[in-house]
mmCIF file of C-alpha atoms in Angstrom:
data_model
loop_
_atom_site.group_PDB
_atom_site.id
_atom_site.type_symbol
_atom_site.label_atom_id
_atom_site.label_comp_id
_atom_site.label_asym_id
_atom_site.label_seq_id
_atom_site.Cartn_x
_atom_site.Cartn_y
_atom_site.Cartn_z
ATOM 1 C CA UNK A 30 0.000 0.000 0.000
ATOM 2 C CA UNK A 31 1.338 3.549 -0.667
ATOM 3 C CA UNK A 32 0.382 6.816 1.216
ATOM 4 C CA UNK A 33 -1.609 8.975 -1.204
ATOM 5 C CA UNK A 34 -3.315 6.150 -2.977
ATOM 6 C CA UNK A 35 -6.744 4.701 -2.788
ATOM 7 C CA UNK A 36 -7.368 1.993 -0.687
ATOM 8 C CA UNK A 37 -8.072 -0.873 -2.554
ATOM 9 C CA UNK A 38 -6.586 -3.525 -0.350
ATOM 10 C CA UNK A 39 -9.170 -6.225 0.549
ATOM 11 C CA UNK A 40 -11.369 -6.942 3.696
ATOM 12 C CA UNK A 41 -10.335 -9.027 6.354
ATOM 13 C CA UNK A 42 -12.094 -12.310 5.989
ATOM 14 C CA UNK A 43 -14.101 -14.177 9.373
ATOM 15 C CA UNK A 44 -15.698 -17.111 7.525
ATOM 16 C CA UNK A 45 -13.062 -19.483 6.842
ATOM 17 C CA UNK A 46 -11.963 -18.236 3.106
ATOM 18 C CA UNK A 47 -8.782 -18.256 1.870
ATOM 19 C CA UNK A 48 -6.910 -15.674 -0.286
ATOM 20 C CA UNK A 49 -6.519 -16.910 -4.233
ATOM 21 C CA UNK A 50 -4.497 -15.141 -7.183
ATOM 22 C CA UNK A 51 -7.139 -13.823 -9.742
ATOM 23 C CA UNK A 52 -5.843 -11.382 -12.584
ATOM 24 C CA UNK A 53 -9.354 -10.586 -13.265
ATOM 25 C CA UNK A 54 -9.547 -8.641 -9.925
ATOM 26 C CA UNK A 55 -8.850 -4.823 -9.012
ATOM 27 C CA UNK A 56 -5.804 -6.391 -6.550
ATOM 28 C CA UNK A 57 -4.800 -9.472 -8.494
ATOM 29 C CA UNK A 58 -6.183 -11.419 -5.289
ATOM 30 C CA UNK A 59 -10.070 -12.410 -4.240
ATOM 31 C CA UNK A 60 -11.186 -14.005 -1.478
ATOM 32 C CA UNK A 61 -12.087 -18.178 -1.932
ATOM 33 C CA UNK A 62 -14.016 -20.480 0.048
ATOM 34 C CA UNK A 63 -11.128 -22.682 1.983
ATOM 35 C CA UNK A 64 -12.461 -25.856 1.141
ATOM 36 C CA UNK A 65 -14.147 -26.285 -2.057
ATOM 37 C CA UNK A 66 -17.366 -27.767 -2.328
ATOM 38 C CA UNK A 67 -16.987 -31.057 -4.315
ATOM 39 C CA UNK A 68 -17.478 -31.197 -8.202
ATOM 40 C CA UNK A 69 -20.783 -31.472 -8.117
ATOM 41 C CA UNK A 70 -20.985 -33.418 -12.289
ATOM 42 C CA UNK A 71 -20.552 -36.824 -11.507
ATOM 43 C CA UNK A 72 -18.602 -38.709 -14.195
ATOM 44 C CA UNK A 73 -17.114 -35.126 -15.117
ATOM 45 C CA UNK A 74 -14.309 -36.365 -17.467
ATOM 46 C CA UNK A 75 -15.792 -39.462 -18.629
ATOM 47 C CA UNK A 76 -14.104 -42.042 -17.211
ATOM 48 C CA UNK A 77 -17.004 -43.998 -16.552
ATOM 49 C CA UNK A 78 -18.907 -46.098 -19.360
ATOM 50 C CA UNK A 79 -21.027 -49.131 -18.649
ATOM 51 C CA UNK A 80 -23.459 -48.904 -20.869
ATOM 52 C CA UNK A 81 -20.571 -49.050 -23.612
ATOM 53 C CA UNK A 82 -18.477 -46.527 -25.822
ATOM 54 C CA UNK A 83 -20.941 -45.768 -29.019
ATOM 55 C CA UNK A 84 -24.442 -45.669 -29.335
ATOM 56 C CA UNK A 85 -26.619 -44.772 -32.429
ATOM 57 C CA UNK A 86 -30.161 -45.472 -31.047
ATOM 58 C CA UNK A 87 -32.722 -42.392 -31.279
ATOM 59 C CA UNK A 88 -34.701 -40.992 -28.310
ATOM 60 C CA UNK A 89 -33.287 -39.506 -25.372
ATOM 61 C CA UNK A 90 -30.874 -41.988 -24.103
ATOM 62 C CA UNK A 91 -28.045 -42.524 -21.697
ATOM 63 C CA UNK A 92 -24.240 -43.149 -23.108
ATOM 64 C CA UNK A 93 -21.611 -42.251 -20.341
ATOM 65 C CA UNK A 94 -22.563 -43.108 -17.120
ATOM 66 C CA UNK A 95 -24.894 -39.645 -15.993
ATOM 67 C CA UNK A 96 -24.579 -37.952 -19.752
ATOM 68 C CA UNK A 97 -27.704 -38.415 -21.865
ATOM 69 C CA UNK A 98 -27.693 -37.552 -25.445
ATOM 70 C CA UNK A 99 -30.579 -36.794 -28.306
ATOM 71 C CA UNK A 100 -31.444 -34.626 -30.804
ATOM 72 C CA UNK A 101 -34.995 -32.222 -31.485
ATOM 73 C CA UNK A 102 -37.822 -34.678 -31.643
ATOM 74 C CA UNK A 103 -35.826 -37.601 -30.499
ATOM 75 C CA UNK A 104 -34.849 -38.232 -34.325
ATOM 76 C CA UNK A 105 -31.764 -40.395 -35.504
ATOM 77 C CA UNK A 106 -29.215 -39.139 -37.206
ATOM 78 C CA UNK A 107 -27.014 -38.728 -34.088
ATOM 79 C CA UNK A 108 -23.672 -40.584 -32.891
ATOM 80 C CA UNK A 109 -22.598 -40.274 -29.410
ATOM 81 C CA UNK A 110 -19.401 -41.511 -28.405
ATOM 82 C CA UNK A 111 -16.521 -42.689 -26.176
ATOM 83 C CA UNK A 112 -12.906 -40.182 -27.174
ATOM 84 C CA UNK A 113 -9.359 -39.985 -26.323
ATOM 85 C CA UNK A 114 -8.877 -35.802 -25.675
ATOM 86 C CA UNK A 115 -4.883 -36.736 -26.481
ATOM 87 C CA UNK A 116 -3.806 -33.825 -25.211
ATOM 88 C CA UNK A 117 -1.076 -33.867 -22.083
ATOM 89 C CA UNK A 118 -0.352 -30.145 -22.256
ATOM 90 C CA UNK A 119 -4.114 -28.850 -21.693
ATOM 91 C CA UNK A 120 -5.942 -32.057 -20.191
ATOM 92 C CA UNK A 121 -2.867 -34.421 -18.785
ATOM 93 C CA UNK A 122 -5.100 -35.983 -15.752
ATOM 94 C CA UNK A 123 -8.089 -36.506 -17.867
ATOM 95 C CA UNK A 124 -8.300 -39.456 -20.804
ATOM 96 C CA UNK A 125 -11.761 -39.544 -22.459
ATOM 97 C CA UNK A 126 -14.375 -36.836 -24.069
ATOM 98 C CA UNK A 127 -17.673 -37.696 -24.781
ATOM 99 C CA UNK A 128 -18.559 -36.706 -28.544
ATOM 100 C CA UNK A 129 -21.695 -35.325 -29.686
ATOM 101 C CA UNK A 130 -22.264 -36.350 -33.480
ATOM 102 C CA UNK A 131 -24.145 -35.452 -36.868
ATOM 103 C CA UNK A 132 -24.279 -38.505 -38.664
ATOM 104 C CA UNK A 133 -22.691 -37.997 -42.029
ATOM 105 C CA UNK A 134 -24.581 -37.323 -44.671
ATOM 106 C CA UNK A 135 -27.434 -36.258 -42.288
ATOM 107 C CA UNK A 136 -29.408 -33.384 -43.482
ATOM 108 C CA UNK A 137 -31.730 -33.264 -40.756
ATOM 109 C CA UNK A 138 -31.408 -29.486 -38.714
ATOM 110 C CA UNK A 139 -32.778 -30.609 -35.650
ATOM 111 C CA UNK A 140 -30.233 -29.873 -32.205
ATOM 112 C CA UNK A 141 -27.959 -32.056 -30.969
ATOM 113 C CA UNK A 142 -28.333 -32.180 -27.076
ATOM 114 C CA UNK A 143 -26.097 -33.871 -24.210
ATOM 115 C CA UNK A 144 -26.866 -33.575 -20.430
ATOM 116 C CA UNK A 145 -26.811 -34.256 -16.873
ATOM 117 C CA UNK A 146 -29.467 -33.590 -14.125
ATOM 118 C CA UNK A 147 -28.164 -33.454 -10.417
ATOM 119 C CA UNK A 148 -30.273 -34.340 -7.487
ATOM 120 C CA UNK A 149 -31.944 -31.984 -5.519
ATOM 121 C CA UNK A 150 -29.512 -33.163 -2.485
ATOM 122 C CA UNK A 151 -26.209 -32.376 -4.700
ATOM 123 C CA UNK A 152 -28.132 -28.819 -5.702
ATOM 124 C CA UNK A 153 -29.047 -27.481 -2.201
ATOM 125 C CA UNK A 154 -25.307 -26.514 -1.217
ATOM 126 C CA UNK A 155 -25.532 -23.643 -4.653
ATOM 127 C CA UNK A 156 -29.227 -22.663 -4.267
ATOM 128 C CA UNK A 157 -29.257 -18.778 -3.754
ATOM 129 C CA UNK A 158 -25.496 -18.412 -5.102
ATOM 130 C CA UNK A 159 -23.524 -17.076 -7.353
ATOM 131 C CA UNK A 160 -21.772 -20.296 -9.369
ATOM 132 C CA UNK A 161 -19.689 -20.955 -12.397
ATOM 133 C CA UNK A 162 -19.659 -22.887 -14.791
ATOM 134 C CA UNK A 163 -17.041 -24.489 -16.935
ATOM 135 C CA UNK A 164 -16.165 -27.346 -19.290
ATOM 136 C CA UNK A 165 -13.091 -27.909 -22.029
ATOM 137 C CA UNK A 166 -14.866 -28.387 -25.575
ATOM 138 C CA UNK A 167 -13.573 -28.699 -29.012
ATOM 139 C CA UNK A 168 -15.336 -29.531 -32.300
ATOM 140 C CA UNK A 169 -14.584 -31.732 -35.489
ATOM 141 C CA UNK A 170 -13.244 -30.435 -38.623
ATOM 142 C CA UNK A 171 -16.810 -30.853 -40.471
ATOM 143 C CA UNK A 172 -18.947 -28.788 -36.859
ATOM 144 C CA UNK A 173 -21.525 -26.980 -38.932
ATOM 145 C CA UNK A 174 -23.377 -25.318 -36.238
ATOM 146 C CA UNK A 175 -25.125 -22.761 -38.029
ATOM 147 C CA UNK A 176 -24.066 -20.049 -35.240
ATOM 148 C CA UNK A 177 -20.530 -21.466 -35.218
ATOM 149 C CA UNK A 178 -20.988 -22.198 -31.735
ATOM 150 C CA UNK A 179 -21.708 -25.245 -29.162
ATOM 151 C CA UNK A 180 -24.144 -23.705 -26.296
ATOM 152 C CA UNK A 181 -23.163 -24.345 -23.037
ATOM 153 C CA UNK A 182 -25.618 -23.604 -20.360
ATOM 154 C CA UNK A 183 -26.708 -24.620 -16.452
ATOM 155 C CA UNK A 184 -30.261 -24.770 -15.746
ATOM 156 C CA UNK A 185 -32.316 -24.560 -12.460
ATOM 157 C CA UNK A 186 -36.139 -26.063 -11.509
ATOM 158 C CA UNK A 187 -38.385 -26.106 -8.593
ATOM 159 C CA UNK A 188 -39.038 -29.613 -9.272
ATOM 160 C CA UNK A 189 -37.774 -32.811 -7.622
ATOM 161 C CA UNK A 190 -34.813 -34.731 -8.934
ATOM 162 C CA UNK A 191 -36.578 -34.123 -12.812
ATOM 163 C CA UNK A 192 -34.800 -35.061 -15.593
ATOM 164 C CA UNK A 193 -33.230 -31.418 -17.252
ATOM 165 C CA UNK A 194 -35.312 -31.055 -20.302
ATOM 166 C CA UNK A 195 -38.600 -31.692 -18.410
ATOM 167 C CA UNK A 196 -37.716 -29.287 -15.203
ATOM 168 C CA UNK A 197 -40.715 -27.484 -13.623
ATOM 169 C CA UNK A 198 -39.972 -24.374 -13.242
ATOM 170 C CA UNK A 199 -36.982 -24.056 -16.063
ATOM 171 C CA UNK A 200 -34.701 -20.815 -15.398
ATOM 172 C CA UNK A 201 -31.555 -20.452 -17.376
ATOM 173 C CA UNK A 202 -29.123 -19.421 -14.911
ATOM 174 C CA UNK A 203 -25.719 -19.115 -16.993
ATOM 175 C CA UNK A 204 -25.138 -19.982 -20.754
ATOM 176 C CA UNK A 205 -22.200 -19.123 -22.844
ATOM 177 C CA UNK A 206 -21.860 -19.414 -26.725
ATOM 178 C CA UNK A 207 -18.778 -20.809 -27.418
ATOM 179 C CA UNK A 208 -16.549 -20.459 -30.521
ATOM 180 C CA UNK A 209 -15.207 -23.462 -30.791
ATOM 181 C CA UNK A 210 -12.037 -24.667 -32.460
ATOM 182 C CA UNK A 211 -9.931 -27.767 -33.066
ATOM 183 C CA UNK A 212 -8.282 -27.094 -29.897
ATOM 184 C CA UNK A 213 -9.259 -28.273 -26.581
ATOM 185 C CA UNK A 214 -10.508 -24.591 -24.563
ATOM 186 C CA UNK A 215 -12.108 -24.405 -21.026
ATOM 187 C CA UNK A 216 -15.212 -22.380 -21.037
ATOM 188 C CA UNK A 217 -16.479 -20.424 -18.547
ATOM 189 C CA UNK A 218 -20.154 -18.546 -17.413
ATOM 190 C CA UNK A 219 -21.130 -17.152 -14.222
ATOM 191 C CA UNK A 220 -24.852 -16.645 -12.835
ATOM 192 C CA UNK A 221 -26.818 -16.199 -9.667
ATOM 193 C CA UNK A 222 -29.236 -19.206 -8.335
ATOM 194 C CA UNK A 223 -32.823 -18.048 -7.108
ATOM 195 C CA UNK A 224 -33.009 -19.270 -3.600
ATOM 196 C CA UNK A 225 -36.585 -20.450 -4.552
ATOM 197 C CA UNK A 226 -34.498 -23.370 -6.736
ATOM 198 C CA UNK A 227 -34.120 -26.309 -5.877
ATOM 199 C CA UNK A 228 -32.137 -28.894 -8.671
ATOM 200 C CA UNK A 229 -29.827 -27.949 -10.885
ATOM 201 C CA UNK A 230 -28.939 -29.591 -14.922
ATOM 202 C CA UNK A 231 -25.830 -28.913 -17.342
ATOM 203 C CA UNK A 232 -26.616 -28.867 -20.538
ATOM 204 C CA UNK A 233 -24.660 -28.422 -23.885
ATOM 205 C CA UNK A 234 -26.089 -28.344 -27.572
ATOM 206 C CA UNK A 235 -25.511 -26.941 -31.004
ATOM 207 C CA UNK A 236 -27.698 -26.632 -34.024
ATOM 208 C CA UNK A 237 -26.519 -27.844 -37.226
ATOM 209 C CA UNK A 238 -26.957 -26.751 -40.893
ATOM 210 C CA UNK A 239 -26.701 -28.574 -44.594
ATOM 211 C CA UNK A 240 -25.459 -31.845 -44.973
ATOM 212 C CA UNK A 241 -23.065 -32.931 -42.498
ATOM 213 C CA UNK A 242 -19.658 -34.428 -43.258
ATOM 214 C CA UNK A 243 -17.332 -36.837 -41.993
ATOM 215 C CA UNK A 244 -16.740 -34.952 -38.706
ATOM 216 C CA UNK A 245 -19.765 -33.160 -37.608
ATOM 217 C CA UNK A 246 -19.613 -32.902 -33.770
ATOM 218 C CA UNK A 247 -18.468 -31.202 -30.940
ATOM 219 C CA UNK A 248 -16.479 -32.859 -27.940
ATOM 220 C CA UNK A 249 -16.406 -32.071 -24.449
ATOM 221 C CA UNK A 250 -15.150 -33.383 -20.900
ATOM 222 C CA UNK A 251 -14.208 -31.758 -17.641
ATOM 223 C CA UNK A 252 -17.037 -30.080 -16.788
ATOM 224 C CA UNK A 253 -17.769 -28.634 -13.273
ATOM 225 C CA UNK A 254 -19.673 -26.351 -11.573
ATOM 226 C CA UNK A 255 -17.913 -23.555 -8.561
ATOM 227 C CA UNK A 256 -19.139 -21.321 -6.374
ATOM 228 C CA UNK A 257 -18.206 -18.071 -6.910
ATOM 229 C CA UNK A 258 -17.158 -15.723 -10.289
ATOM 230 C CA UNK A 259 -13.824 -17.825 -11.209
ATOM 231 C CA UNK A 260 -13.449 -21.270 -12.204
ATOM 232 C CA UNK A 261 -12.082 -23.393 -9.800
ATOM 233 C CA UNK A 262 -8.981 -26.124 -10.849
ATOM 234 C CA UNK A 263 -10.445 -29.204 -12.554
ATOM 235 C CA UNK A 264 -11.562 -32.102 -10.131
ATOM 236 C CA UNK A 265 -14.084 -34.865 -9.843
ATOM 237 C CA UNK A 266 -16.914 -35.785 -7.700
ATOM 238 C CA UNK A 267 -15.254 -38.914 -6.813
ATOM 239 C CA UNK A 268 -11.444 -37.831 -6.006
ATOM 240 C CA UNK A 269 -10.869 -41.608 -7.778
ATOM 241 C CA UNK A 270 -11.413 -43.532 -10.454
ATOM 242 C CA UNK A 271 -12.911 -45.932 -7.904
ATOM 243 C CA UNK A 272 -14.657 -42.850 -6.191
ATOM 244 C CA UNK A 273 -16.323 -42.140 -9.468
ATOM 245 C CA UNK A 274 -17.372 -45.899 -10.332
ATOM 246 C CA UNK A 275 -19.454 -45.653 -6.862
ATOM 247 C CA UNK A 276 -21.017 -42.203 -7.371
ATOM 248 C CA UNK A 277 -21.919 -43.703 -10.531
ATOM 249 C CA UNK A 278 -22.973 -46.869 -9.378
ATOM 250 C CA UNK A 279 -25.651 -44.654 -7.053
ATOM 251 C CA UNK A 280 -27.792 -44.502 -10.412
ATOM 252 C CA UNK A 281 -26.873 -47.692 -12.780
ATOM 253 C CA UNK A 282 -24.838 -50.646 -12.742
ATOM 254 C CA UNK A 283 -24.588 -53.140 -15.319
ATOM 255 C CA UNK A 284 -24.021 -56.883 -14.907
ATOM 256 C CA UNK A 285 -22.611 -58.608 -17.963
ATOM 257 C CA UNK A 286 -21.033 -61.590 -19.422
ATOM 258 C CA UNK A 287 -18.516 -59.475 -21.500
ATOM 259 C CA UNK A 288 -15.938 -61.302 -23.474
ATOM 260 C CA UNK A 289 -14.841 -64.172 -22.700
ATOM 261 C CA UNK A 290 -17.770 -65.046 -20.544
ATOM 262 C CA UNK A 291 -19.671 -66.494 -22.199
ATOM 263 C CA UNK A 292 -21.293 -68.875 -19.494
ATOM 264 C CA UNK A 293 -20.812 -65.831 -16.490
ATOM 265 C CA UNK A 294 -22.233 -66.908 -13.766
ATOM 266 C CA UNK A 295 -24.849 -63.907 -12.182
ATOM 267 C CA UNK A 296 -25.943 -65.206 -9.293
ATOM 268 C CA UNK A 297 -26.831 -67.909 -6.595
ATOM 269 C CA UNK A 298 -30.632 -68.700 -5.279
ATOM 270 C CA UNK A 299 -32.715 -71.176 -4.343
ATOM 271 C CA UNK A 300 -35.901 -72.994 -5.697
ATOM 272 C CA UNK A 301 -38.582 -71.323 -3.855
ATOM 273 C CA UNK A 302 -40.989 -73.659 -5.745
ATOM 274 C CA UNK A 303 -40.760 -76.287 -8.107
ATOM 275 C CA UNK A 304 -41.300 -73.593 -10.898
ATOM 276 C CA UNK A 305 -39.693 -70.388 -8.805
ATOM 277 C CA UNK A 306 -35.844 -69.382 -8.707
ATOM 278 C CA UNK A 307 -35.091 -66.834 -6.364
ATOM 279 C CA UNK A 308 -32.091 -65.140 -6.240
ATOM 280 C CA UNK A 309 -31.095 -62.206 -3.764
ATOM 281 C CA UNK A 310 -28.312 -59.695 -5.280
ATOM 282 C CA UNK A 311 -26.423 -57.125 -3.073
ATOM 283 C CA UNK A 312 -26.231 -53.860 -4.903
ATOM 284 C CA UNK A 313 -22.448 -52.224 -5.091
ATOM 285 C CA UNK A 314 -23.201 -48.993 -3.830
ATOM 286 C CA UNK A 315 -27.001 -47.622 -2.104
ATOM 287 C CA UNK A 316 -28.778 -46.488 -4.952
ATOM 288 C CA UNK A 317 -30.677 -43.337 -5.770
ATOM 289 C CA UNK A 318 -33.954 -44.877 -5.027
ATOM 290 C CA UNK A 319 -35.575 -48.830 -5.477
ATOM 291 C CA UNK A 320 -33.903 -49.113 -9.027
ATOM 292 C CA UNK A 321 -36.013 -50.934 -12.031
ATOM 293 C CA UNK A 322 -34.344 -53.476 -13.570
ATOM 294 C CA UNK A 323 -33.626 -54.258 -17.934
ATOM 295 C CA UNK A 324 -32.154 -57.602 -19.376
ATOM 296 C CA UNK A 325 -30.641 -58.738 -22.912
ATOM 297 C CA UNK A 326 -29.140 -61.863 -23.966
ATOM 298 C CA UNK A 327 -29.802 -65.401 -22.905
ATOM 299 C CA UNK A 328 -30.071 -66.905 -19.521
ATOM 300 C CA UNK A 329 -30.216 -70.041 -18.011
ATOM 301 C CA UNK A 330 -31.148 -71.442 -14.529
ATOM 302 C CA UNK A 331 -29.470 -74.732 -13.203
ATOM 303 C CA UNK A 332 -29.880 -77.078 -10.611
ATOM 304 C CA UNK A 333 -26.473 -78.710 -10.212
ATOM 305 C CA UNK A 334 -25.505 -79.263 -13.627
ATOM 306 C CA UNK A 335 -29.154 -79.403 -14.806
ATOM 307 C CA UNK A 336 -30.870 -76.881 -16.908
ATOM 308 C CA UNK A 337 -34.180 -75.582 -15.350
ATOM 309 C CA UNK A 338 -34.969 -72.867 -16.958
ATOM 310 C CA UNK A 339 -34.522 -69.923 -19.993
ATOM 311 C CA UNK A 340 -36.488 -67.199 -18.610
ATOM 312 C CA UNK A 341 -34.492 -63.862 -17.632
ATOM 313 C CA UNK A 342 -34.810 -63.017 -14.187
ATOM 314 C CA UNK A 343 -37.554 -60.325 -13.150
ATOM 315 C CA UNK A 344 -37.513 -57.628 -10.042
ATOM 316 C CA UNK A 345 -39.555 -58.965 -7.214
ATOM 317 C CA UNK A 346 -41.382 -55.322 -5.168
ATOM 318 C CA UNK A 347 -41.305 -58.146 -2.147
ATOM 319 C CA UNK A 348 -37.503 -57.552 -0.599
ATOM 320 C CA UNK A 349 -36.345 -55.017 -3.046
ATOM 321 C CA UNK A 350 -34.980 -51.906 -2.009
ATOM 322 C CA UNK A 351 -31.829 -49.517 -2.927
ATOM 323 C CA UNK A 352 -29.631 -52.026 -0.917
ATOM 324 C CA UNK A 353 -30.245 -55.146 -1.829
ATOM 325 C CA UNK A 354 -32.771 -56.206 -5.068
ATOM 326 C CA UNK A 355 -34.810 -59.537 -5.074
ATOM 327 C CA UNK A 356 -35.165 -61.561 -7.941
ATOM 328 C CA UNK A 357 -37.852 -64.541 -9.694
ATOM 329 C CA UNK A 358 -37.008 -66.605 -12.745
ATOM 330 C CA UNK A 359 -39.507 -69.381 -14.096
ATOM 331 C CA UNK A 360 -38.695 -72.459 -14.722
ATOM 332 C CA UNK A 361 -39.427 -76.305 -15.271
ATOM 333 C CA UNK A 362 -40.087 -79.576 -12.659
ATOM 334 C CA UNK A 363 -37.427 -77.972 -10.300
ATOM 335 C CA UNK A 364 -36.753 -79.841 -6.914
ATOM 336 C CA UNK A 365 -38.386 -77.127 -3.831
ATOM 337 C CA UNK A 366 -36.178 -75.845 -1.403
ATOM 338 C CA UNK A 367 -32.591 -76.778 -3.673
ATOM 339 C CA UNK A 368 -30.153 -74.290 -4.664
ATOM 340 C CA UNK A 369 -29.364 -73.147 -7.553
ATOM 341 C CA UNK A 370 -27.729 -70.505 -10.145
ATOM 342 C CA UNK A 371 -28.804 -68.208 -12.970
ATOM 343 C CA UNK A 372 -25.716 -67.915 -15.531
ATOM 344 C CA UNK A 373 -25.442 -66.515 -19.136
ATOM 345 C CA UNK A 374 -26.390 -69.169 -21.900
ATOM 346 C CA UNK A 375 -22.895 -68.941 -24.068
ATOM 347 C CA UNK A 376 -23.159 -65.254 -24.801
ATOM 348 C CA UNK A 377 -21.181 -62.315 -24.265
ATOM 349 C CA UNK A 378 -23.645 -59.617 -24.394
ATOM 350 C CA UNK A 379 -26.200 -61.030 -21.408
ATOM 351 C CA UNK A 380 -26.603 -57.918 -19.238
ATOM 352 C CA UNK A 381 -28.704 -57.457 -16.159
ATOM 353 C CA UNK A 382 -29.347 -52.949 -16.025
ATOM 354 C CA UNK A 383 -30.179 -52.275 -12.919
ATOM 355 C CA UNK A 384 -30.843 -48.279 -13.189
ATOM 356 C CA UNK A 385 -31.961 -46.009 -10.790
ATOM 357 C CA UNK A 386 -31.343 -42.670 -13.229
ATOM 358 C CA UNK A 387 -33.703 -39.452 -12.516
#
């Protein structure tokens, strides 16, 4: 401080916050809450895919674990997709992008979405604040967004754990246009939260034009939310890889046979009748809510080395909750009271989807 000069030096902080370098501010420095509030994106940076690494269905879907993808009227035409960013300089702690995709030699204009609802429970600690948001996005060398741009926005609702496009009470809070390039750039956009909010959605889009080429799409990964005007360094809800699988694992988990298993075993059981196998099946982490369950492939049920049954197994309401799911499979002339086991019938794409998603 000199004598003569206006004060700018900062306030004495009581709360806890810590002093951070910001060349944005008046004295290079701002003040910063001292301990972070976690990342509040769950599977941030992608590391997470159980569904698998490309899909190509239409409707409003789920790729990586927590990242849906569509596009205007739920119509095809659209690729999402498992990347490497390859870049150590900008990225070097983070290894996969999700990629939004025009199909090529898709005319159709329709936007190309991608998003992630958060729980009310992971909203509450930015209701009524100021937050920002920020991802690192690039785009393909065919991106024909008619605006040049991929929009990337965070939404609020008054709703209960909704899913983003369906929020009651939609408010954009902070969006950004951003020009992308080739090159992998963090993004940035600051907003207030009504305190009357109560769940919170990223969302990123962009609207394309003509027929699209080879390399249509945008890519993105790393995206957070801060409290605050300033972008905080990159990190994930999790701290680990492992941290991540279980946040993840709070919404969907996939059993599978996966290669080279083509006879996986899923689970023991018993005969509960003499056409009844029940199996009990310990969830990995305490899910969102009592999750619904999906199947593909072929199953089997076997008593000893005797085939019982082909039926896929089917979520029993009686002894189900976000713990622990109970299971029922029919089958055939089955001895009461015996055990038993429900396997994959020599196929590497038997799954058991056990989703709790919003």
């Amino acid at each position: 401080y000199t004598y003569g000069t206006a004060d700018t030096r900062l306030a004495v902080g009581s709360n806890g916050d810590t002093l951070v370098a910001d060349s944005s501010a008046t004295t290079g420095l701002r003040w910063s809450a001292g301990n972070p509030i976690a990342n509040p994106v769950i599977n941030s940076c992608m590391d997470i895919w159980q569904r698998g690494t490309s899909f190509t269905a239409a409707g409003l879907l789920y790729c990586a674990d927590r990242w849906t993808y569509w596009r205007d009227a739920y119509a095809s035409g659209i690729t999402a997709s498992r990347q490497t960013t390859n870049d150590t300089t900008n990225l070097p702690d983070v290894q996969y992008c999700l990629r939004i995709q025009r199909d090529s030699g898709n005319t159709g204009t329709g936007l190309l979405y991608s998003n992630q609802a958060l729980e009310n429970v992971n909203s509450t600690p930015f209701i009524g604040k100021t937050v920002t948001i920020s991802a690192y996005i690039r785009k393909g060398a065919n991106f024909s967004a008619t605006s040049g741009n991929v929009t990337f926005l965070l939404r609020s609702g008054t709703g209960t754990d909704q899913a983003v496009n369906s929020m009651t009470g939609a408010v954009t809070v902070a969006s950004k246009a951003c020009a992308v390039t080739s090159d992998w750039v963090r993004y940035t956009a600051t907003g207030t939260i009504s305190s009357s909010a109560k769940q919170l959605g990223i969302e990123l889009n962009y609207p394309p034009s003509g027929t699209a080429g080879a390399n249509d799409y945008f890519e993105f990964t790393g995206v957070q939310i801060d409290i605050g005007s300033v972008a905080l360094p990159l990190r994930r809800t999790g701290g680990t890889l492992a941290g991540e699988l279980a946040a993840c694992q709070r919404y969907f988990w996939r059993i599978s046979s996966g290669s080279g298993n083509n006879y996986q075993k899923f689970a023991l059981g018993h005969f509960q009748t003499t056409t009844v196998f029940n199996f009990i099946l310990p969830l990995r982490a305490s899910m969102r809510t009592t999750p619904s369950i999906s199947t593909s492939g072929s199953f089997t049920v076997h008593q000893g080395q005797t085939q019982k049954g082909t039926a896929a197994p089917t979520l029993q309401g009686d002894g189900s909750g976000s713990e622990v799911i109970n299971f029922n499979a029919t089958v055939a002339s089955a001895i009461e009271g015996y055990a038993g086991y429900i396997r994959a019938e020599n196929s590497t794409s038997t799954n058991i989807d056990i989703s709790a998603e919003l």
